PDB file of C-alpha atoms in Angstrom:
ATOM      1  CA  UNK L   1      -8.449  51.103 220.637  1.00  0.00           C
ATOM      2  CA  UNK L   2      -7.577  49.527 217.536  1.00  0.00           C
ATOM      3  CA  UNK L   3     -11.640  48.995 217.047  1.00  0.00           C
ATOM      4  CA  UNK L   4     -12.451  52.355 217.558  1.00  0.00           C
ATOM      5  CA  UNK L   5      -9.462  53.185 215.088  1.00  0.00           C
ATOM      6  CA  UNK L   6     -11.307  50.938 212.642  1.00  0.00           C
ATOM      7  CA  UNK L   7     -14.819  52.925 213.607  1.00  0.00           C
ATOM      8  CA  UNK L   8     -13.646  55.785 212.892  1.00  0.00           C
ATOM      9  CA  UNK L   9     -11.984  55.175 209.668  1.00  0.00           C
ATOM     10  CA  UNK L  10     -14.999  53.429 208.764  1.00  0.00           C
ATOM     11  CA  UNK L  11     -16.760  56.806 209.458  1.00  0.00           C
ATOM     12  CA  UNK L  12     -14.248  59.375 208.232  1.00  0.00           C
ATOM     13  CA  UNK L  13     -14.917  57.167 204.787  1.00  0.00           C
ATOM     14  CA  UNK L  14     -18.544  57.943 204.492  1.00  0.00           C
ATOM     15  CA  UNK L  15     -18.622  60.934 201.859  1.00  0.00           C
ATOM     16  CA  UNK L  16     -20.168  64.147 202.724  1.00  0.00           C
ATOM     17  CA  UNK L  17     -24.085  64.876 201.538  1.00  0.00           C
ATOM     18  CA  UNK L  18     -24.086  66.917 198.006  1.00  0.00           C
ATOM     19  CA  UNK L  19     -25.357  70.472 198.594  1.00  0.00           C
ATOM     20  CA  UNK L  20     -28.363  70.848 196.656  1.00  0.00           C
ATOM     21  CA  UNK L  21     -29.487  74.417 197.409  1.00  0.00           C
ATOM     22  CA  UNK L  22     -30.012  75.258 194.292  1.00  0.00           C
ATOM     23  CA  UNK L  23     -32.761  73.118 193.911  1.00  0.00           C
ATOM     24  CA  UNK L  24     -34.437  74.087 196.219  1.00  0.00           C
ATOM     25  CA  UNK L  25     -33.872  77.649 195.804  1.00  0.00           C
ATOM     26  CA  UNK L  26     -34.691  77.112 192.454  1.00  0.00           C
ATOM     27  CA  UNK L  27     -38.099  75.122 193.714  1.00  0.00           C
ATOM     28  CA  UNK L  28     -38.934  78.602 195.796  1.00  0.00           C
ATOM     29  CA  UNK L  29     -39.406  80.845 192.599  1.00  0.00           C
ATOM     30  CA  UNK L  30     -41.306  78.493 190.433  1.00  0.00           C
ATOM     31  CA  UNK L  31     -43.676  78.400 193.962  1.00  0.00           C
ATOM     32  CA  UNK L  32     -43.734  82.093 194.083  1.00  0.00           C
ATOM     33  CA  UNK L  33     -43.960  83.364 190.467  1.00  0.00           C
ATOM     34  CA  UNK L  34     -46.614  80.670 189.139  1.00  0.00           C
ATOM     35  CA  UNK L  35     -48.509  81.225 192.209  1.00  0.00           C
ATOM     36  CA  UNK L  36     -48.660  84.954 191.746  1.00  0.00           C
ATOM     37  CA  UNK L  37     -49.227  84.880 187.733  1.00  0.00           C
ATOM     38  CA  UNK L  38     -53.228  84.028 187.350  1.00  0.00           C
ATOM     39  CA  UNK L  39     -54.039  87.318 189.129  1.00  0.00           C
ATOM     40  CA  UNK L  40     -51.070  88.969 187.749  1.00  0.00           C
ATOM     41  CA  UNK L  41     -52.536  87.756 184.328  1.00  0.00           C
ATOM     42  CA  UNK L  42     -56.161  88.520 185.436  1.00  0.00           C
ATOM     43  CA  UNK L  43     -55.469  92.319 186.101  1.00  0.00           C
ATOM     44  CA  UNK L  44     -54.279  92.652 182.346  1.00  0.00           C
ATOM     45  CA  UNK L  45     -57.800  95.352 181.523  1.00  0.00           C
ATOM     46  CA  UNK L  46     -59.015  93.959 178.284  1.00  0.00           C
ATOM     47  CA  UNK L  47     -57.358  94.626 174.844  1.00  0.00           C
ATOM     48  CA  UNK L  48     -54.339  96.307 176.729  1.00  0.00           C
ATOM     49  CA  UNK L  49     -51.876  94.973 174.162  1.00  0.00           C
ATOM     50  CA  UNK L  50     -48.852  96.328 175.861  1.00  0.00           C
ATOM     51  CA  UNK L  51     -49.684  95.378 179.286  1.00  0.00           C
ATOM     52  CA  UNK L  52     -51.035  91.651 177.441  1.00  0.00           C
ATOM     53  CA  UNK L  53     -46.766  91.589 176.222  1.00  0.00           C
ATOM     54  CA  UNK L  54     -45.447  92.089 179.847  1.00  0.00           C
ATOM     55  CA  UNK L  55     -47.159  90.261 181.355  1.00  0.00           C
ATOM     56  CA  UNK L  56     -47.274  87.434 178.867  1.00  0.00           C
ATOM     57  CA  UNK L  57     -43.376  87.554 178.261  1.00  0.00           C
ATOM     58  CA  UNK L  58     -43.272  86.918 181.832  1.00  0.00           C
ATOM     59  CA  UNK L  59     -45.576  83.904 181.141  1.00  0.00           C
ATOM     60  CA  UNK L  60     -43.187  82.295 178.523  1.00  0.00           C
ATOM     61  CA  UNK L  61     -40.392  83.084 180.498  1.00  0.00           C
ATOM     62  CA  UNK L  62     -41.310  81.422 183.722  1.00  0.00           C
ATOM     63  CA  UNK L  63     -42.927  78.486 181.204  1.00  0.00           C
ATOM     64  CA  UNK L  64     -39.601  78.346 179.623  1.00  0.00           C
ATOM     65  CA  UNK L  65     -37.762  77.621 182.284  1.00  0.00           C
ATOM     66  CA  UNK L  66     -40.047  75.678 183.921  1.00  0.00           C
ATOM     67  CA  UNK L  67     -40.174  73.730 180.442  1.00  0.00           C
ATOM     68  CA  UNK L  68     -35.713  73.579 180.508  1.00  0.00           C
ATOM     69  CA  UNK L  69     -35.924  71.727 184.293  1.00  0.00           C
ATOM     70  CA  UNK L  70     -37.808  69.601 183.451  1.00  0.00           C
ATOM     71  CA  UNK L  71     -36.015  68.298 180.757  1.00  0.00           C
ATOM     72  CA  UNK L  72     -32.816  68.330 182.407  1.00  0.00           C
ATOM     73  CA  UNK L  73     -34.270  66.481 185.099  1.00  0.00           C
ATOM     74  CA  UNK L  74     -35.618  64.001 182.462  1.00  0.00           C
ATOM     75  CA  UNK L  75     -32.225  63.381 180.756  1.00  0.00           C
ATOM     76  CA  UNK L  76     -29.627  63.984 184.457  1.00  0.00           C
ATOM     77  CA  UNK L  77     -32.043  62.900 187.371  1.00  0.00           C
ATOM     78  CA  UNK L  78     -34.976  60.324 186.932  1.00  0.00           C
ATOM     79  CA  UNK L  79     -32.566  57.779 184.838  1.00  0.00           C
ATOM     80  CA  UNK L  80     -29.661  57.981 187.119  1.00  0.00           C
ATOM     81  CA  UNK L  81     -32.416  57.450 190.690  1.00  0.00           C
ATOM     82  CA  UNK L  82     -33.810  54.764 189.180  1.00  0.00           C
ATOM     83  CA  UNK L  83     -30.022  52.466 189.018  1.00  0.00           C
ATOM     84  CA  UNK L  84     -29.217  54.656 192.357  1.00  0.00           C
ATOM     85  CA  UNK L  85     -32.134  54.167 194.324  1.00  0.00           C
ATOM     86  CA  UNK L  86     -34.581  51.214 192.909  1.00  0.00           C
ATOM     87  CA  UNK L  87     -36.158  50.439 195.399  1.00  0.00           C
ATOM     88  CA  UNK L  88     -38.112  54.350 194.574  1.00  0.00           C
ATOM     89  CA  UNK L  89     -38.959  53.336 191.995  1.00  0.00           C
ATOM     90  CA  UNK L  90     -42.546  53.528 192.154  1.00  0.00           C
ATOM     91  CA  UNK L  91     -42.273  57.192 192.657  1.00  0.00           C
ATOM     92  CA  UNK L  92     -39.517  58.247 190.376  1.00  0.00           C
ATOM     93  CA  UNK L  93     -42.377  56.752 187.372  1.00  0.00           C
ATOM     94  CA  UNK L  94     -44.919  59.296 188.896  1.00  0.00           C
ATOM     95  CA  UNK L  95     -42.724  61.969 189.282  1.00  0.00           C
ATOM     96  CA  UNK L  96     -41.620  60.776 185.320  1.00  0.00           C
ATOM     97  CA  UNK L  97     -45.416  61.086 185.339  1.00  0.00           C
ATOM     98  CA  UNK L  98     -46.494  64.371 186.461  1.00  0.00           C
ATOM     99  CA  UNK L  99     -43.744  66.115 184.651  1.00  0.00           C
ATOM    100  CA  UNK L 100     -45.429  65.034 181.356  1.00  0.00           C
ATOM    101  CA  UNK L 101     -48.717  66.240 182.444  1.00  0.00           C
ATOM    102  CA  UNK L 102     -47.024  69.732 182.786  1.00  0.00           C
ATOM    103  CA  UNK L 103     -45.147  69.394 180.321  1.00  0.00           C
ATOM    104  CA  UNK L 104     -48.736  69.635 178.212  1.00  0.00           C
ATOM    105  CA  UNK L 105     -49.865  71.925 180.351  1.00  0.00           C
ATOM    106  CA  UNK L 106     -47.104  74.552 179.614  1.00  0.00           C
ATOM    107  CA  UNK L 107     -47.576  73.716 175.612  1.00  0.00           C
ATOM    108  CA  UNK L 108     -51.249  74.628 176.252  1.00  0.00           C
ATOM    109  CA  UNK L 109     -49.713  77.348 177.761  1.00  0.00           C
ATOM    110  CA  UNK L 110     -47.326  78.780 175.699  1.00  0.00           C
ATOM    111  CA  UNK L 111     -49.624  78.741 172.468  1.00  0.00           C
ATOM    112  CA  UNK L 112     -52.605  80.470 174.467  1.00  0.00           C
ATOM    113  CA  UNK L 113     -50.213  83.559 175.938  1.00  0.00           C
ATOM    114  CA  UNK L 114     -48.859  84.302 172.127  1.00  0.00           C
ATOM    115  CA  UNK L 115     -52.769  84.286 171.038  1.00  0.00           C
ATOM    116  CA  UNK L 116     -53.342  86.795 173.738  1.00  0.00           C
ATOM    117  CA  UNK L 117     -50.178  88.444 173.256  1.00  0.00           C
ATOM    118  CA  UNK L 118     -51.292  89.603 170.225  1.00  0.00           C
ATOM    119  CA  UNK L 119     -55.213  90.107 170.567  1.00  0.00           C
ATOM    120  CA  UNK L 120     -55.143  91.435 174.887  1.00  0.00           C
ATOM    121  CA  UNK L 121     -58.336  89.712 174.626  1.00  0.00           C
ATOM    122  CA  UNK L 122     -60.187  89.404 178.408  1.00  0.00           C
ATOM    123  CA  UNK L 123     -61.388  85.846 177.342  1.00  0.00           C
ATOM    124  CA  UNK L 124     -58.081  83.872 175.957  1.00  0.00           C
ATOM    125  CA  UNK L 125     -56.690  85.835 179.308  1.00  0.00           C
ATOM    126  CA  UNK L 126     -59.274  84.516 182.235  1.00  0.00           C
ATOM    127  CA  UNK L 127     -58.444  81.037 180.412  1.00  0.00           C
ATOM    128  CA  UNK L 128     -55.232  81.175 180.490  1.00  0.00           C
ATOM    129  CA  UNK L 129     -55.178  82.485 183.978  1.00  0.00           C
ATOM    130  CA  UNK L 130     -56.928  78.715 185.251  1.00  0.00           C
ATOM    131  CA  UNK L 131     -54.604  76.875 182.698  1.00  0.00           C
ATOM    132  CA  UNK L 132     -51.092  78.506 184.675  1.00  0.00           C
ATOM    133  CA  UNK L 133     -53.723  77.906 187.795  1.00  0.00           C
ATOM    134  CA  UNK L 134     -54.061  74.065 187.212  1.00  0.00           C
ATOM    135  CA  UNK L 135     -50.552  74.056 186.490  1.00  0.00           C
ATOM    136  CA  UNK L 136     -49.070  75.505 189.463  1.00  0.00           C
ATOM    137  CA  UNK L 137     -51.340  73.068 191.394  1.00  0.00           C
ATOM    138  CA  UNK L 138     -49.398  69.937 189.936  1.00  0.00           C
ATOM    139  CA  UNK L 139     -46.255  72.201 190.020  1.00  0.00           C
ATOM    140  CA  UNK L 140     -46.492  72.705 193.689  1.00  0.00           C
ATOM    141  CA  UNK L 141     -47.531  68.658 194.784  1.00  0.00           C
ATOM    142  CA  UNK L 142     -44.767  67.927 192.951  1.00  0.00           C
ATOM    143  CA  UNK L 143     -41.707  70.653 194.330  1.00  0.00           C
ATOM    144  CA  UNK L 144     -43.358  69.765 197.302  1.00  0.00           C
ATOM    145  CA  UNK L 145     -42.925  65.751 196.986  1.00  0.00           C
ATOM    146  CA  UNK L 146     -39.207  66.514 194.646  1.00  0.00           C
ATOM    147  CA  UNK L 147     -37.916  68.075 198.568  1.00  0.00           C
ATOM    148  CA  UNK L 148     -38.884  65.751 200.686  1.00  0.00           C
ATOM    149  CA  UNK L 149     -38.940  62.699 198.835  1.00  0.00           C
ATOM    150  CA  UNK L 150     -36.466  62.353 196.056  1.00  0.00           C
ATOM    151  CA  UNK L 151     -33.744  65.618 197.231  1.00  0.00           C
ATOM    152  CA  UNK L 152     -32.432  63.281 200.438  1.00  0.00           C
ATOM    153  CA  UNK L 153     -31.749  60.636 197.906  1.00  0.00           C
ATOM    154  CA  UNK L 154     -29.593  63.207 195.244  1.00  0.00           C
ATOM    155  CA  UNK L 155     -27.917  64.563 198.575  1.00  0.00           C
ATOM    156  CA  UNK L 156     -26.132  60.578 199.498  1.00  0.00           C
ATOM    157  CA  UNK L 157     -26.104  59.413 195.354  1.00  0.00           C
ATOM    158  CA  UNK L 158     -24.855  62.303 192.801  1.00  0.00           C
ATOM    159  CA  UNK L 159     -21.873  64.058 193.479  1.00  0.00           C
ATOM    160  CA  UNK L 160     -21.957  67.727 193.301  1.00  0.00           C
ATOM    161  CA  UNK L 161     -20.402  67.325 189.701  1.00  0.00           C
ATOM    162  CA  UNK L 162     -22.954  65.297 188.836  1.00  0.00           C
ATOM    163  CA  UNK L 163     -25.446  67.437 190.655  1.00  0.00           C
ATOM    164  CA  UNK L 164     -24.107  71.419 188.738  1.00  0.00           C
ATOM    165  CA  UNK L 165     -24.540  69.223 186.162  1.00  0.00           C
ATOM    166  CA  UNK L 166     -28.602  68.871 185.622  1.00  0.00           C
ATOM    167  CA  UNK L 167     -28.334  73.533 186.727  1.00  0.00           C
ATOM    168  CA  UNK L 168     -25.774  73.620 183.669  1.00  0.00           C
ATOM    169  CA  UNK L 169     -27.850  71.833 181.571  1.00  0.00           C
ATOM    170  CA  UNK L 170     -31.126  73.517 182.031  1.00  0.00           C
ATOM    171  CA  UNK L 171     -28.957  77.154 181.959  1.00  0.00           C
ATOM    172  CA  UNK L 172     -27.653  76.126 178.779  1.00  0.00           C
ATOM    173  CA  UNK L 173     -31.278  75.881 176.948  1.00  0.00           C
ATOM    174  CA  UNK L 174     -32.252  79.399 178.266  1.00  0.00           C
ATOM    175  CA  UNK L 175     -30.894  82.876 175.884  1.00  0.00           C
ATOM    176  CA  UNK L 176     -28.184  84.134 177.474  1.00  0.00           C
ATOM    177  CA  UNK L 177     -30.120  87.368 177.662  1.00  0.00           C
ATOM    178  CA  UNK L 178     -32.422  86.412 179.693  1.00  0.00           C
ATOM    179  CA  UNK L 179     -30.138  84.015 182.136  1.00  0.00           C
ATOM    180  CA  UNK L 180     -29.534  87.414 183.991  1.00  0.00           C
ATOM    181  CA  UNK L 181     -33.348  88.082 185.075  1.00  0.00           C
ATOM    182  CA  UNK L 182     -33.605  84.464 186.027  1.00  0.00           C
ATOM    183  CA  UNK L 183     -31.261  84.130 188.318  1.00  0.00           C
ATOM    184  CA  UNK L 184     -32.853  87.572 189.517  1.00  0.00           C
ATOM    185  CA  UNK L 185     -36.132  86.067 189.318  1.00  0.00           C
ATOM    186  CA  UNK L 186     -34.700  83.129 191.627  1.00  0.00           C
ATOM    187  CA  UNK L 187     -32.551  85.221 193.850  1.00  0.00           C
ATOM    188  CA  UNK L 188     -35.556  87.933 194.420  1.00  0.00           C
ATOM    189  CA  UNK L 189     -37.866  84.649 195.208  1.00  0.00           C
ATOM    190  CA  UNK L 190     -36.148  82.016 198.146  1.00  0.00           C
ATOM    191  CA  UNK L 191     -34.778  82.461 201.215  1.00  0.00           C
ATOM    192  CA  UNK L 192     -31.121  85.164 201.846  1.00  0.00           C
ATOM    193  CA  UNK L 193     -29.382  83.056 203.168  1.00  0.00           C
ATOM    194  CA  UNK L 194     -29.835  80.344 199.355  1.00  0.00           C
ATOM    195  CA  UNK L 195     -29.429  83.562 197.303  1.00  0.00           C
ATOM    196  CA  UNK L 196     -26.263  84.424 199.042  1.00  0.00           C
ATOM    197  CA  UNK L 197     -25.251  80.110 198.802  1.00  0.00           C
ATOM    198  CA  UNK L 198     -26.291  79.961 194.562  1.00  0.00           C
ATOM    199  CA  UNK L 199     -23.847  83.595 195.515  1.00  0.00           C
ATOM    200  CA  UNK L 200     -20.637  81.943 196.382  1.00  0.00           C
ATOM    201  CA  UNK L 201     -21.394  78.943 194.136  1.00  0.00           C
ATOM    202  CA  UNK L 202     -19.805  81.486 190.673  1.00  0.00           C
ATOM    203  CA  UNK L 203     -16.749  82.222 189.530  1.00  0.00           C
ATOM    204  CA  UNK L 204     -15.605  85.729 190.647  1.00  0.00           C
ATOM    205  CA  UNK L 205     -16.030  87.212 187.691  1.00  0.00           C
ATOM    206  CA  UNK L 206     -19.640  86.160 186.696  1.00  0.00           C
ATOM    207  CA  UNK L 207     -20.807  87.341 190.207  1.00  0.00           C
ATOM    208  CA  UNK L 208     -19.708  90.314 189.485  1.00  0.00           C
ATOM    209  CA  UNK L 209     -20.656  90.809 186.173  1.00  0.00           C
ATOM    210  CA  UNK L 210     -24.154  90.230 187.023  1.00  0.00           C
ATOM    211  CA  UNK L 211     -24.150  92.392 189.882  1.00  0.00           C
ATOM    212  CA  UNK L 212     -23.507  95.291 187.387  1.00  0.00           C
ATOM    213  CA  UNK L 213     -25.334  94.595 184.804  1.00  0.00           C
ATOM    214  CA  UNK L 214     -27.299  92.005 185.696  1.00  0.00           C
ATOM    215  CA  UNK L 215     -28.956  93.216 188.978  1.00  0.00           C
ATOM    216  CA  UNK L 216     -30.251  95.972 187.425  1.00  0.00           C
ATOM    217  CA  UNK L 217     -31.580  94.090 184.267  1.00  0.00           C
ATOM    218  CA  UNK L 218     -33.391  92.104 186.779  1.00  0.00           C
ATOM    219  CA  UNK L 219     -34.451  95.427 188.627  1.00  0.00           C
ATOM    220  CA  UNK L 220     -35.811  97.339 185.359  1.00  0.00           C
ATOM    221  CA  UNK L 221     -37.731  94.064 184.320  1.00  0.00           C
ATOM    222  CA  UNK L 222     -39.747  93.376 187.423  1.00  0.00           C
ATOM    223  CA  UNK L 223     -40.624  97.146 187.822  1.00  0.00           C
ATOM    224  CA  UNK L 224     -42.562  96.785 184.839  1.00  0.00           C
ATOM    225  CA  UNK L 225     -44.079  93.539 185.212  1.00  0.00           C
ATOM    226  CA  UNK L 226     -45.099  95.208 188.619  1.00  0.00           C
ATOM    227  CA  UNK L 227     -46.088  98.793 187.611  1.00  0.00           C
TER     228      UNK L 227
END
């Protein structure tokens, strides 16, 4: 009986895995939005500045969200994993290299988007669609590896508070007026279960504010985008 008691105590001391649902939900949104962008861009009529402004604005929002997301991981995820999971150092370095590759593509995409929004030129739109498709291909490979190889390690080596810092840092670098749109995008693109989990993490007053003001703002944003 004493031996059994020792086993029970030892197992009870093992910390519960940290819930990484938010990361998967954010990844769902990146896959959906970046996957749809090339066709969305290509469908804009040549010289249609109004439509180029709407679609280009969405490109700018998504590239900003991805850049902010990656910046938070560069600061708060990869350096920590290098210390806590040294046996996965090659993988972590590969993930960092992909971030650098995507960072260059994001910078190019933002510059080309700004030019296209100002001109509505079909040639620029075609180039932008191809560039976003290239970015999407790298992004999908990266997200898949992060979910299958990295998140299981994070769940066991990060406390909930440490993991939450990644999302908090990312949101801090998005303009406040765009945060409800970003949340609406994530909730729209992920599963109902993941969306409910994200909402459950929010303080009651923040969730109520989103439902009253943020969700209608997102609905109006999406209606303009798919018009």
